[in-house]
Coordinates of C-alpha atoms in Angstrom, one line a residue:
Chain A
M1 CA 22.4 6.6 -26.8
A2 CA 24.1 10.0 -29.0
I3 CA 20.5 10.8 -30.2
A4 CA 20.0 10.6 -26.8
S5 CA 22.2 12.5 -25.1
R6 CA 21.3 15.2 -27.4
S7 CA 17.1 15.1 -26.3
D8 CA 16.0 18.4 -24.1
R9 CA 15.7 16.1 -21.6
A10 CA 19.2 15.5 -21.5
K11 CA 20.3 19.3 -21.9
R12 CA 17.9 20.3 -18.7
G13 CA 19.7 17.7 -16.2
G14 CA 20.6 13.9 -15.9
V15 CA 20.1 10.8 -14.8
I16 CA 19.8 9.3 -10.9
I17 CA 20.8 5.9 -11.0
N18 CA 19.3 3.5 -8.2
E19 CA 21.6 -0.1 -8.0
H20 CA 21.2 -2.1 -5.0
V21 CA 24.9 -4.0 -5.0
L22 CA 27.7 -4.5 -7.6
T23 CA 31.1 -6.1 -7.2
A24 CA 34.0 -4.0 -7.8
S25 CA 34.4 -5.4 -12.0
E26 CA 30.9 -4.6 -12.1
T27 CA 30.8 -1.2 -10.9
R28 CA 34.0 -0.6 -13.1
R29 CA 30.9 -1.7 -15.6
H30 CA 29.0 0.2 -15.0
V31 CA 31.0 3.9 -13.9
D32 CA 32.5 2.7 -17.4
A33 CA 29.1 2.7 -19.8
L34 CA 28.4 5.7 -17.9
G35 CA 31.0 7.9 -17.6
R36 CA 31.2 7.9 -21.5
W37 CA 28.4 10.6 -21.6
F38 CA 27.5 11.5 -18.3
D39 CA 29.5 14.2 -15.5
F40 CA 29.4 12.3 -12.2
I41 CA 27.7 14.4 -9.4
H42 CA 28.1 14.2 -5.1
H43 CA 24.5 14.6 -3.7
D44 CA 25.5 17.7 -2.5
E45 CA 25.7 18.9 -6.3
L46 CA 22.7 18.0 -7.5
L47 CA 20.0 19.8 -7.0
D48 CA 22.8 23.2 -8.0
R49 CA 22.9 20.7 -11.2
L50 CA 18.9 19.8 -11.6
A51 CA 18.6 24.5 -11.6
R52 CA 21.6 25.4 -12.9
P53 CA 22.2 22.6 -16.1
K54 CA 25.2 21.6 -17.9
A55 CA 26.0 21.2 -21.5
R56 CA 27.3 17.8 -21.0
P57 CA 24.3 15.8 -18.6
F58 CA 25.3 14.4 -15.1
C59 CA 25.0 11.2 -13.6
L60 CA 24.4 10.2 -9.8
L61 CA 24.6 6.5 -8.0
T62 CA 22.9 5.5 -5.5
F63 CA 23.0 2.0 -3.7
D64 CA 20.1 1.4 -1.8
D65 CA 19.2 -1.1 1.5
G66 CA 23.0 -0.6 3.0
K67 CA 24.8 -4.1 2.3
R68 CA 27.5 -5.3 3.7
S69 CA 28.8 -5.4 -0.8
F70 CA 28.3 -2.1 -0.6
A71 CA 31.7 -1.5 2.2
T72 CA 33.7 -4.4 1.5
E73 CA 33.4 -4.6 -2.5
T74 CA 31.6 -1.5 -4.3
A75 CA 33.1 1.5 -2.5
P76 CA 37.2 1.1 -2.7
E77 CA 36.1 0.2 -7.0
L78 CA 33.9 3.8 -7.0
E79 CA 37.1 5.4 -4.6
R80 CA 39.5 4.7 -7.0
L81 CA 37.8 5.6 -10.0
G82 CA 37.2 9.1 -8.5
V83 CA 33.1 8.1 -8.7
P84 CA 31.3 9.4 -5.7
A85 CA 27.6 8.1 -4.3
V86 CA 25.2 8.3 -2.2
I87 CA 24.1 5.0 0.1
Y88 CA 20.2 5.1 1.3
V89 CA 20.5 2.6 4.7
A90 CA 17.0 0.9 5.1
T91 CA 18.4 2.0 9.3
Q92 CA 17.0 -1.4 11.1
F93 CA 18.5 -3.5 9.0
L94 CA 21.9 -1.9 9.9
T95 CA 20.6 -2.4 14.0
D96 CA 19.2 -5.4 13.9
R97 CA 21.1 -7.5 11.5
T98 CA 17.8 -9.6 11.1
A99 CA 17.7 -9.8 7.1
L100 CA 15.4 -7.9 4.0
W101 CA 12.3 -9.6 3.3
F102 CA 13.2 -10.0 -0.2
D103 CA 16.9 -11.2 0.8
R104 CA 14.0 -14.0 2.7
R105 CA 12.0 -14.5 -0.6
T106 CA 14.8 -15.4 -3.1
A107 CA 16.1 -18.1 -0.5
I108 CA 13.3 -19.5 -0.4
R109 CA 12.7 -19.5 -4.5
R110 CA 16.6 -20.6 -4.5
A111 CA 16.3 -23.7 -1.6
L112 CA 12.4 -24.3 -3.4
G113 CA 12.7 -24.1 -7.6
Y114 CA 10.3 -22.1 -7.3
L115 CA 8.1 -19.6 -5.6
P116 CA 4.5 -20.6 -3.9
P117 CA 1.6 -18.2 -5.2
E118 CA 1.8 -16.0 -2.1
I119 CA 5.2 -14.9 -1.4
E120 CA 5.5 -13.9 -5.4
R121 CA 6.9 -10.6 -5.6
E122 CA 3.1 -8.9 -6.9
V123 CA 1.3 -10.1 -3.7
L124 CA 3.9 -9.6 -1.3
I125 CA 4.6 -5.9 -2.8
R126 CA 0.8 -5.1 -2.0
L127 CA 1.1 -6.1 1.6
P128 CA 1.8 -4.3 5.3
L129 CA 4.9 -5.4 6.3
A130 CA 3.3 -7.3 9.1
S131 CA 1.9 -9.2 7.0
I132 CA 5.2 -9.9 4.8
N133 CA 6.7 -11.1 7.4
E134 CA 4.4 -13.6 9.1
R135 CA 3.4 -14.6 5.4
L136 CA 7.8 -16.0 5.0
D137 CA 7.5 -16.8 9.2
R138 CA 5.5 -19.4 8.1
A139 CA 6.8 -20.8 4.9
C140 CA 11.0 -20.4 6.0
D141 CA 9.5 -22.4 8.8
K142 CA 7.8 -25.0 6.8
Y143 CA 10.3 -25.3 3.7
K144 CA 13.6 -24.8 6.4
V145 CA 14.8 -22.0 3.9
T146 CA 17.3 -20.0 6.7
V147 CA 19.0 -16.9 5.2
D148 CA 22.9 -16.8 4.3
M149 CA 23.6 -13.6 6.7
E150 CA 26.9 -14.7 6.3
D151 CA 27.2 -13.7 2.5
D152 CA 28.0 -9.9 2.1
D153 CA 25.1 -9.6 -0.5
V154 CA 23.0 -9.9 1.9
G155 CA 24.1 -9.1 5.9
P156 CA 24.3 -4.9 6.0
M157 CA 27.9 -3.0 6.2
S158 CA 27.7 -2.0 10.3
W159 CA 27.0 1.9 11.1
D160 CA 31.1 2.2 12.3
E161 CA 31.8 1.0 8.0
A162 CA 28.5 4.0 7.5
R163 CA 30.3 6.6 9.6
D164 CA 33.5 5.6 8.1
L165 CA 31.6 6.4 4.4
A166 CA 30.6 9.0 5.4
R167 CA 34.3 10.6 6.3
R168 CA 35.2 9.1 3.0
G169 CA 32.8 11.7 1.1
F170 CA 30.3 9.1 1.0
T171 CA 26.1 10.3 1.2
I172 CA 24.4 8.5 3.9
G173 CA 20.9 8.6 3.2
A174 CA 17.4 6.9 4.6
H175 CA 15.7 3.8 3.5
S176 CA 12.9 3.8 5.8
L177 CA 13.2 1.8 9.2
R178 CA 12.5 -2.1 7.6
H179 CA 12.4 -1.7 3.5
A180 CA 8.5 -1.3 4.1
V181 CA 6.1 -0.7 0.8
L182 CA 5.0 2.4 2.3
T183 CA 2.1 3.2 0.0
C184 CA 1.1 -0.4 1.8
E185 CA 1.1 0.7 5.9
T186 CA -0.9 3.2 7.5
E187 CA -0.3 6.5 7.0
A188 CA 0.7 7.0 11.1
S189 CA 2.7 4.6 10.5
A190 CA 4.4 5.4 7.5
L191 CA 5.0 9.2 8.4
S192 CA 6.3 7.1 11.5
D193 CA 8.6 5.3 10.1
I194 CA 10.4 8.1 7.6
E195 CA 11.0 10.5 10.2
Q196 CA 12.1 7.7 12.2
S197 CA 14.9 6.4 9.4
I198 CA 16.2 9.9 9.1
A199 CA 17.0 11.0 12.2
E200 CA 18.3 7.3 13.5
V201 CA 20.8 8.3 9.9
S202 CA 21.4 11.6 11.5
S203 CA 22.2 10.4 14.8
E204 CA 24.2 7.9 13.9
I205 CA 26.6 9.5 11.7
G206 CA 26.2 12.5 12.8
T207 CA 25.3 14.5 10.0
P208 CA 22.1 15.4 9.6
C209 CA 20.8 13.7 6.8
K210 CA 19.7 15.3 3.8
S211 CA 18.3 12.3 1.4
F212 CA 15.4 9.9 1.3
A213 CA 14.8 7.3 -1.3
F214 CA 11.4 5.2 -0.6
P215 CA 11.3 1.4 -0.3
N216 CA 10.6 -0.2 -3.9
G217 CA 9.9 3.4 -5.2
N218 CA 6.4 2.8 -3.7
Y219 CA 5.0 7.0 -2.9
T220 CA 2.3 9.6 -1.9
A221 CA 3.0 13.6 -1.6
R222 CA 2.3 13.7 1.6
L223 CA 4.6 10.8 2.5
A224 CA 7.4 12.9 0.1
R225 CA 6.4 16.3 2.0
R226 CA 7.4 14.7 5.3
A227 CA 10.6 13.2 4.5
L228 CA 11.5 17.2 3.3
E229 CA 9.8 18.0 7.1
A230 CA 12.3 16.0 8.3
G231 CA 15.4 16.9 7.4
A232 CA 15.9 15.9 4.0
N233 CA 16.7 17.9 0.6
T234 CA 16.1 16.1 -1.5
V235 CA 13.4 13.0 -2.3
M236 CA 13.8 9.3 -4.5
T237 CA 11.3 7.6 -5.9
T238 CA 12.3 4.7 -9.2
D239 CA 9.9 6.7 -11.7
P240 CA 12.6 5.4 -14.5
M241 CA 13.3 9.3 -16.4
W242 CA 16.0 11.6 -16.4
A243 CA 16.0 14.1 -13.5
D244 CA 15.3 17.4 -14.9
N245 CA 14.2 21.0 -13.4
S246 CA 10.8 19.9 -14.1
F247 CA 11.2 17.9 -10.8
P248 CA 10.7 19.0 -7.0
P249 CA 12.8 17.9 -4.9
W250 CA 11.0 15.9 -3.5
R251 CA 9.6 13.7 -6.3
L252 CA 13.4 13.1 -8.1
P253 CA 13.4 10.3 -10.5
R254 CA 15.5 7.2 -10.9
V255 CA 16.3 4.8 -13.8
S256 CA 17.4 1.2 -11.6
L257 CA 20.2 -0.7 -13.1
N258 CA 20.7 -4.1 -13.0
R259 CA 23.9 -6.1 -11.9
A260 CA 24.4 -8.0 -14.6
Y261 CA 23.9 -4.7 -17.6
N262 CA 26.7 -4.6 -20.1
R263 CA 27.4 -1.2 -21.9
G264 CA 24.8 -2.2 -24.5
A265 CA 21.8 -3.0 -22.1
I266 CA 23.0 0.6 -19.7
E267 CA 22.8 2.9 -22.9
L268 CA 19.3 1.8 -23.8
K269 CA 17.8 1.9 -21.0
M270 CA 19.3 5.6 -20.7
S271 CA 17.6 6.2 -23.9
L272 CA 14.4 4.5 -23.2
A273 CA 14.7 6.9 -20.3
T274 CA 14.4 10.3 -22.0
G275 CA 11.1 9.2 -23.9
R276 CA 9.3 7.7 -20.3
W277 CA 9.3 4.9 -22.6
L278 CA 10.4 2.5 -19.8
V279 CA 7.9 0.7 -17.2
N280 CA 8.1 1.6 -13.3
P281 CA 9.9 -0.9 -11.0
N282 CA 8.2 -0.3 -7.9
G283 CA 5.2 -2.7 -9.4
T284 CA 2.4 0.1 -10.0
G285 CA 3.2 -0.8 -13.7
R286 CA 3.0 2.4 -14.6
L287 CA 3.9 3.3 -18.1
Y288 CA 5.1 6.3 -19.3
R289 CA 4.9 7.3 -22.9
K290 CA 1.1 8.2 -22.3
S291 CA 1.0 9.5 -19.4
S292 CA 1.6 13.6 -18.0
H293 CA 3.4 13.9 -15.3
A294 CA 2.3 15.7 -12.5
C295 CA 4.6 18.3 -11.5
E296 CA 5.0 19.3 -15.1
A297 CA 1.0 19.3 -15.2
A298 CA 1.0 21.0 -11.9
G299 CA 3.5 23.7 -13.7
A300 CA 5.8 23.6 -10.5
K301 CA 9.9 24.8 -11.2
W302 CA 12.0 25.7 -8.6
Chain B
M1 CA -22.4 -9.0 34.0
A2 CA -24.3 -12.1 32.0
D3 CA -24.8 -15.2 34.4
N4 CA -22.9 -17.0 31.5
A5 CA -20.0 -14.5 31.2
K6 CA -16.4 -16.2 31.8
Q7 CA -13.3 -14.2 33.4
I8 CA -10.0 -14.6 31.9
N9 CA -7.4 -12.5 33.3
G10 CA -10.1 -10.1 34.6
E11 CA -11.2 -9.4 30.9
R12 CA -15.1 -10.9 30.2
R13 CA -14.9 -13.5 28.0
L14 CA -17.8 -12.2 25.5
K15 CA -19.4 -14.1 23.4
V16 CA -19.9 -13.0 19.7
V17 CA -21.8 -14.3 17.1
A18 CA -20.4 -13.2 13.3
L19 CA -23.6 -13.5 10.5
L20 CA -22.7 -14.8 7.3
V21 CA -23.9 -16.1 4.2
G22 CA -23.0 -18.1 2.2
D23 CA -19.0 -19.8 2.6
P24 CA -17.3 -18.1 3.7
Q25 CA -14.9 -16.9 1.4
A26 CA -10.6 -14.9 2.8
T27 CA -12.3 -11.6 3.4
E28 CA -14.3 -13.4 6.1
L29 CA -12.3 -16.1 7.3
W30 CA -9.3 -12.9 7.7
T31 CA -12.4 -11.4 10.0
L32 CA -13.2 -14.0 11.1
K33 CA -9.9 -15.2 12.2
N34 CA -8.7 -11.8 13.7
L35 CA -12.8 -12.0 16.2
A36 CA -11.2 -15.2 17.3
A37 CA -7.7 -14.0 18.3
T38 CA -9.3 -11.8 20.6
G39 CA -10.2 -14.5 22.7
C40 CA -13.9 -14.1 23.1
E41 CA -16.1 -17.7 22.2
L42 CA -17.4 -17.5 18.5
Y43 CA -20.1 -19.1 16.9
V44 CA -21.3 -18.6 13.2
V45 CA -24.6 -18.7 12.1
R46 CA -24.3 -18.9 8.5
A47 CA -27.1 -18.1 6.0
L48 CA -28.0 -19.4 3.1
K49 CA -29.2 -16.9 1.1
A50 CA -28.6 -13.3 1.3
S51 CA -32.6 -11.6 1.8
G52 CA -35.6 -13.5 2.1
L53 CA -37.4 -11.9 -0.5
S54 CA -38.3 -14.2 -3.7
T55 CA -36.8 -12.5 -7.1
A56 CA -39.9 -11.1 -8.3
E57 CA -41.0 -9.4 -4.8
R58 CA -37.2 -8.1 -5.1
L59 CA -38.1 -7.0 -8.5
K60 CA -40.7 -5.4 -7.9
R61 CA -39.2 -3.2 -4.9
L62 CA -36.2 -2.6 -7.4
A63 CA -38.4 -1.1 -9.5
R64 CA -40.4 1.0 -7.2
Q65 CA -37.2 2.2 -5.9
H66 CA -35.0 3.2 -8.7
G67 CA -37.6 2.8 -12.2
V68 CA -37.4 0.4 -15.0
V69 CA -34.9 2.2 -16.5
G70 CA -32.7 1.4 -13.0
L71 CA -33.9 -1.7 -12.7
V72 CA -32.8 -3.0 -16.3
S73 CA -29.6 -1.1 -15.8
R74 CA -28.8 -2.6 -12.0
L75 CA -30.0 -6.4 -13.6
M76 CA -27.0 -5.6 -16.8
G77 CA -24.2 -4.1 -14.7
S78 CA -25.2 -7.2 -12.3
K79 CA -24.8 -9.9 -15.2
L80 CA -22.9 -8.6 -17.8
I81 CA -19.7 -7.0 -15.2
A82 CA -20.3 -7.0 -11.4
T83 CA -20.6 -11.5 -11.0
R84 CA -17.4 -11.4 -13.6
Q85 CA -15.7 -9.0 -12.1
A86 CA -16.4 -10.0 -8.2
R87 CA -14.8 -13.6 -9.6
K88 CA -11.3 -11.5 -10.2
E89 CA -11.7 -10.0 -7.3
L90 CA -12.4 -12.5 -5.4
R91 CA -9.1 -14.8 -6.8
Q92 CA -6.9 -11.3 -6.3
L93 CA -8.4 -11.3 -2.2
D94 CA -7.7 -14.1 -2.1
L95 CA -4.4 -13.6 -2.7
L96 CA -3.9 -10.6 -0.5
F97 CA -5.7 -13.0 2.5
G98 CA -3.5 -15.2 1.9
G99 CA -6.7 -17.7 1.0
E100 CA -5.3 -21.3 1.4
E101 CA -3.4 -20.7 4.7
L102 CA -7.4 -19.1 6.3
R103 CA -9.4 -22.2 5.0
G104 CA -6.2 -24.4 7.0
W105 CA -7.4 -22.1 9.9
W106 CA -11.3 -22.4 9.7
I107 CA -11.0 -26.1 9.2
A108 CA -8.5 -26.9 11.8
S109 CA -10.3 -23.8 14.4
G110 CA -13.4 -26.7 15.0
I111 CA -15.5 -23.7 14.6
K112 CA -19.6 -25.2 13.2
P113 CA -21.8 -22.9 12.2
I114 CA -25.1 -23.1 13.0
D115 CA -27.2 -22.7 9.7
A116 CA -30.1 -20.6 8.2
T117 CA -32.2 -19.4 5.9
H118 CA -31.0 -16.1 6.1
L119 CA -30.1 -14.0 8.7
N120 CA -33.9 -12.1 9.1
H121 CA -35.8 -15.4 9.1
A122 CA -37.1 -16.5 12.5
D123 CA -34.5 -19.6 12.6
A124 CA -32.1 -17.4 12.4
R125 CA -32.9 -15.0 14.9
S126 CA -34.2 -18.1 17.3
A127 CA -30.3 -19.4 17.0
I128 CA -29.0 -16.6 18.1
A129 CA -31.4 -16.3 21.1
K130 CA -29.9 -19.4 22.0
L131 CA -26.3 -18.4 22.3
Q132 CA -27.1 -15.5 24.0
P133 CA -24.3 -13.0 22.2
D134 CA -22.8 -10.1 24.0
V135 CA -22.1 -9.4 20.1
I136 CA -22.4 -9.8 17.0
V137 CA -20.5 -8.6 14.0
R138 CA -22.3 -8.8 10.4
V139 CA -20.0 -9.9 8.5
T140 CA -21.6 -10.4 5.5
G141 CA -24.8 -10.5 4.8
G142 CA -28.0 -8.0 3.7
V143 CA -30.0 -5.4 6.1
L144 CA -30.3 -6.7 8.9
G145 CA -33.8 -6.3 10.8
R146 CA -34.3 -5.3 15.1
G147 CA -35.5 -8.2 15.3
T148 CA -32.0 -9.2 14.5
F149 CA -29.8 -7.0 16.1
S150 CA -31.7 -6.5 18.4
L151 CA -30.9 -10.0 19.9
A152 CA -27.0 -8.6 21.2
R153 CA -27.0 -7.6 24.9
I154 CA -24.3 -5.3 24.0
A155 CA -23.9 -4.0 19.9
T156 CA -24.1 -4.7 17.0
L157 CA -21.3 -4.5 15.3
N158 CA -20.9 -4.1 11.0
I159 CA -17.2 -3.1 8.9
H160 CA -18.7 -1.0 6.1
H161 CA -16.2 -0.5 3.2
G162 CA -17.1 3.3 2.9
V163 CA -16.6 6.2 4.7
A164 CA -19.9 6.3 7.3
P165 CA -22.0 8.8 6.9
R166 CA -20.4 9.9 4.4
I167 CA -21.2 7.0 1.9
R168 CA -23.8 5.1 2.9
G169 CA -24.9 1.9 0.4
M170 CA -23.3 -1.2 -0.9
C171 CA -20.2 -0.9 -3.1
S172 CA -18.6 2.6 -1.4
I173 CA -15.3 2.1 -2.7
Q174 CA -16.3 1.6 -6.5
W175 CA -18.5 4.1 -6.5
G176 CA -16.0 6.1 -4.9
I177 CA -13.5 5.4 -7.8
I178 CA -16.4 5.7 -10.5
E179 CA -17.4 10.0 -9.1
G180 CA -14.1 10.7 -8.3
R181 CA -14.5 10.8 -4.4
S182 CA -11.1 9.4 -3.1
D183 CA -12.9 11.0 0.2
W184 CA -15.1 7.8 0.1
I185 CA -12.6 5.2 -0.1
G186 CA -12.3 3.9 3.2
S187 CA -13.6 1.5 6.1
T188 CA -16.1 2.2 8.9
V189 CA -16.2 0.0 11.8
H190 CA -20.4 1.2 13.6
E191 CA -22.8 0.1 15.4
I192 CA -26.0 -1.1 13.2
D193 CA -29.0 -0.1 13.7
D194 CA -32.5 0.7 11.8
G195 CA -30.8 2.6 9.1
I196 CA -28.6 1.6 6.4
D197 CA -24.7 2.2 7.8
T198 CA -26.5 5.7 10.1
G199 CA -25.0 3.8 13.1
R200 CA -22.7 4.8 16.0
V201 CA -19.2 5.2 14.0
L202 CA -17.3 3.4 16.5
W203 CA -14.0 4.4 13.8
R204 CA -13.2 5.1 11.1
G205 CA -9.9 6.0 8.2
R206 CA -9.1 5.8 5.1
P207 CA -6.2 3.8 2.9
Q208 CA -3.7 5.5 1.5
L209 CA -4.4 6.6 -1.4
A210 CA -1.4 5.4 -4.0
P211 CA -1.0 5.2 -7.5
G212 CA -0.9 1.6 -8.8
D213 CA -3.6 1.1 -6.3
T214 CA -6.6 -0.7 -7.8
G215 CA -10.9 -1.2 -6.2
T216 CA -9.0 -4.7 -5.1
T217 CA -5.8 -3.1 -3.2
L218 CA -8.0 -0.5 -2.0
F219 CA -11.5 -2.8 -0.5
F220 CA -7.4 -5.1 0.5
R221 CA -6.4 -2.7 3.4
A222 CA -9.4 -0.8 4.1
H223 CA -10.7 -3.6 5.6
L224 CA -7.0 -5.4 6.9
E225 CA -7.0 -2.4 9.0
A226 CA -11.1 -2.5 10.2
V227 CA -10.7 -6.0 11.1
E228 CA -7.1 -4.4 13.7
Q229 CA -10.0 -2.4 14.5
L230 CA -13.3 -4.1 14.8
V231 CA -10.7 -6.2 17.5
R232 CA -9.7 -3.4 19.6
V233 CA -13.4 -2.7 20.0
I234 CA -13.8 -6.3 21.2
R235 CA -11.2 -5.7 23.2
E236 CA -13.2 -2.6 25.3
Y237 CA -16.1 -4.8 25.4
A238 CA -13.9 -7.3 26.6
A239 CA -12.4 -5.5 29.0
G240 CA -15.5 -3.3 30.6
K241 CA -15.4 -0.2 28.5
T242 CA -17.6 1.7 26.2
P243 CA -15.9 1.7 23.2
E244 CA -16.1 5.6 22.0
S245 CA -18.1 7.5 19.6
W246 CA -15.7 8.6 16.8
P247 CA -15.9 12.4 15.7
C248 CA -18.5 13.0 12.8
E249 CA -18.3 16.4 11.6
D250 CA -22.0 17.8 12.3
R251 CA -24.3 17.6 9.5
E252 CA -21.7 15.8 7.6
R253 CA -23.1 15.5 3.8
S254 CA -25.1 11.4 3.8
D255 CA -25.0 10.4 -0.3
Y256 CA -26.5 7.0 -0.4
R257 CA -25.4 4.8 -2.8
S258 CA -27.3 0.8 -4.1
A259 CA -25.8 -1.7 -6.3
V260 CA -23.8 -0.2 -9.2
G261 CA -25.8 -0.1 -12.5
L262 CA -24.8 -0.5 -16.1
W263 CA -22.8 2.6 -17.1
G264 CA -20.8 2.5 -13.7
W265 CA -19.5 -0.8 -14.3
L266 CA -18.1 0.3 -17.6
R267 CA -16.7 3.5 -16.3
Y268 CA -14.9 1.4 -13.2
L269 CA -13.7 -0.5 -16.0
Y270 CA -12.5 1.8 -18.1
L271 CA -11.3 4.2 -15.3
G272 CA -9.5 0.8 -13.5
A273 CA -8.7 -1.2 -16.8
G274 CA -4.8 -1.1 -18.2
M275 CA -2.4 1.3 -18.0
R276 CA -5.4 4.3 -17.7
A277 CA -6.2 2.7 -14.0
P278 CA -2.7 4.6 -12.1
V279 CA -3.2 7.7 -14.0
I280 CA -6.9 8.3 -13.1
F281 CA -5.5 7.3 -9.1
E282 CA -3.0 9.9 -9.3
R283 CA -5.5 12.5 -10.8
A284 CA -7.1 11.4 -7.3
W285 CA -4.7 11.9 -5.7
R286 CA -3.1 15.3 -7.5
V287 CA -6.8 17.0 -6.1
E288 CA -6.1 15.0 -3.1
D289 CA -2.2 17.2 -2.6
E290 CA -4.0 20.3 -3.5
N291 CA -7.1 20.2 -0.9
T292 CA -4.3 19.8 1.7
E293 CA -1.6 22.3 0.5
L294 CA 1.1 20.7 -1.0
N295 CA 4.3 22.0 -0.3
W296 CA 6.3 22.4 -3.8
G297 CA 10.1 22.4 -2.0
R298 CA 11.8 25.4 -3.2
L299 CA 15.7 26.1 -4.2
D300 CA 17.1 28.2 -2.0
G301 CA 20.7 27.5 -1.4
D302 CA 21.8 24.1 0.1
R303 CA 18.3 24.1 2.1
V304 CA 14.6 23.4 1.0
E305 CA 12.0 26.0 1.8
I306 CA 9.2 24.8 2.1
R307 CA 6.3 27.1 1.3
S308 CA 3.0 26.3 1.2
S309 CA 1.0 26.3 -2.3

């Protein structure tokens, strides 16, 4: 990690971390590991830090989906530690309070001890949301599986909790309506999903929504452009790399961390992320080691 | 209105005959299931083979069309690569379409296919004529002759997996990948006429081209959307309407490709192999962005200015 922090990328930027659910102690462990090497920043500082890098690399923490556990466990611990964060909420998940598709899939796996091939993750992330739901409805009926929405790691936070978090300094971003893999939808439906989710965050929170994160990390430039047009000024992917000023704001990379990671695993992952060794968790299987980065090839700087 | 037409909620109950060759696979079952869901009277005519030509006649015709080298290339491509590739893609499509559930539906539907020699054979034509279909849908099979496609009272429809008439013929999505033509990748619902994929276009569209896509995932998404539109067209016919023609640019350049030869298949495999595939797709995707003048964001204080490249 010490070598990684002296690399070119580290000198030019930092990391945007993609988390999902963490308990208070897991939050502490992750913040301790990252805090040794990085300055934690607020979302509002991100573009400035990318444009004007400082000696020490930055770290922006982001949490996807808007689960209740963020409000009950993670946020209080982050506040105690003085670490800002962004929460990307799937807006209709908060509104209609029904389980997200991957939590239903997890519930089926827990109940059966295995997953039928037609609902393996590798298959589902290639389907439009309507087909995913149809398949999971059928499987839940067949195996008599229900999802425990009382579990804080499964159920959504309320809009009141989201507003409260925004008042306390956390940034609320949009993460689509119901976590569809947007590149599998028709383009018209994906564009409308992005627009609507950004508008819903703005109207529910009462301040303009400034950031959008692609569910599952799958994106195209046209979709990202729509997020910018709808008012976001940063758009997050799951390209597993350090962020620097070679990335346009519509394609900011995020390194995903698992709740079980210890300090060593986190440092190893941060080191690998400087060299483009990591596989994108969005299912595209991209290895960046040999592929050239689009915006670098296009010579785009801002 | 035909005498045999029934009324359901003010809509005519159309008699639809679906044509296919061999046992239906997941892709065909998906089309049939969605057609059945329109509430039409659905019949299936199944041909045992794709064409009435003998092997020798087919070879002679191919040699005349493509020359001896072209013929050998096609034969080698078909024997060495296409068959294996098709098997692999069938397995993937079976998972994507949910083949197991579809086969369950097929058995439960009780639809008994009427067997025929091939779709242009007299026995197929007589079976179709007896059914007096309002609409014929070619689900799979070779080129339909006028004697077959003219048996429909209203129209004979086809899903072409490619953007017609821009690209016509077989394997259009594969050809789009091989030749780097992302504008060929898509699907078209059209009426069948005497030409190959030249009939009146009722709808055409393109799936999103995203990093990580393969020929199979693009085919899958193109087919999903095309079937949805085919169902819309059938419903419009059932409501007594005539679907409007899809606006295709006048004098649009039209390319025709038949079966992929050995060189084409090798290139397809090279482009789709391992970690190279997403990179190639990303390149195509980037070209598309340049064509549509992707707006790069630029830092301007707290806001991002949208500007044309």
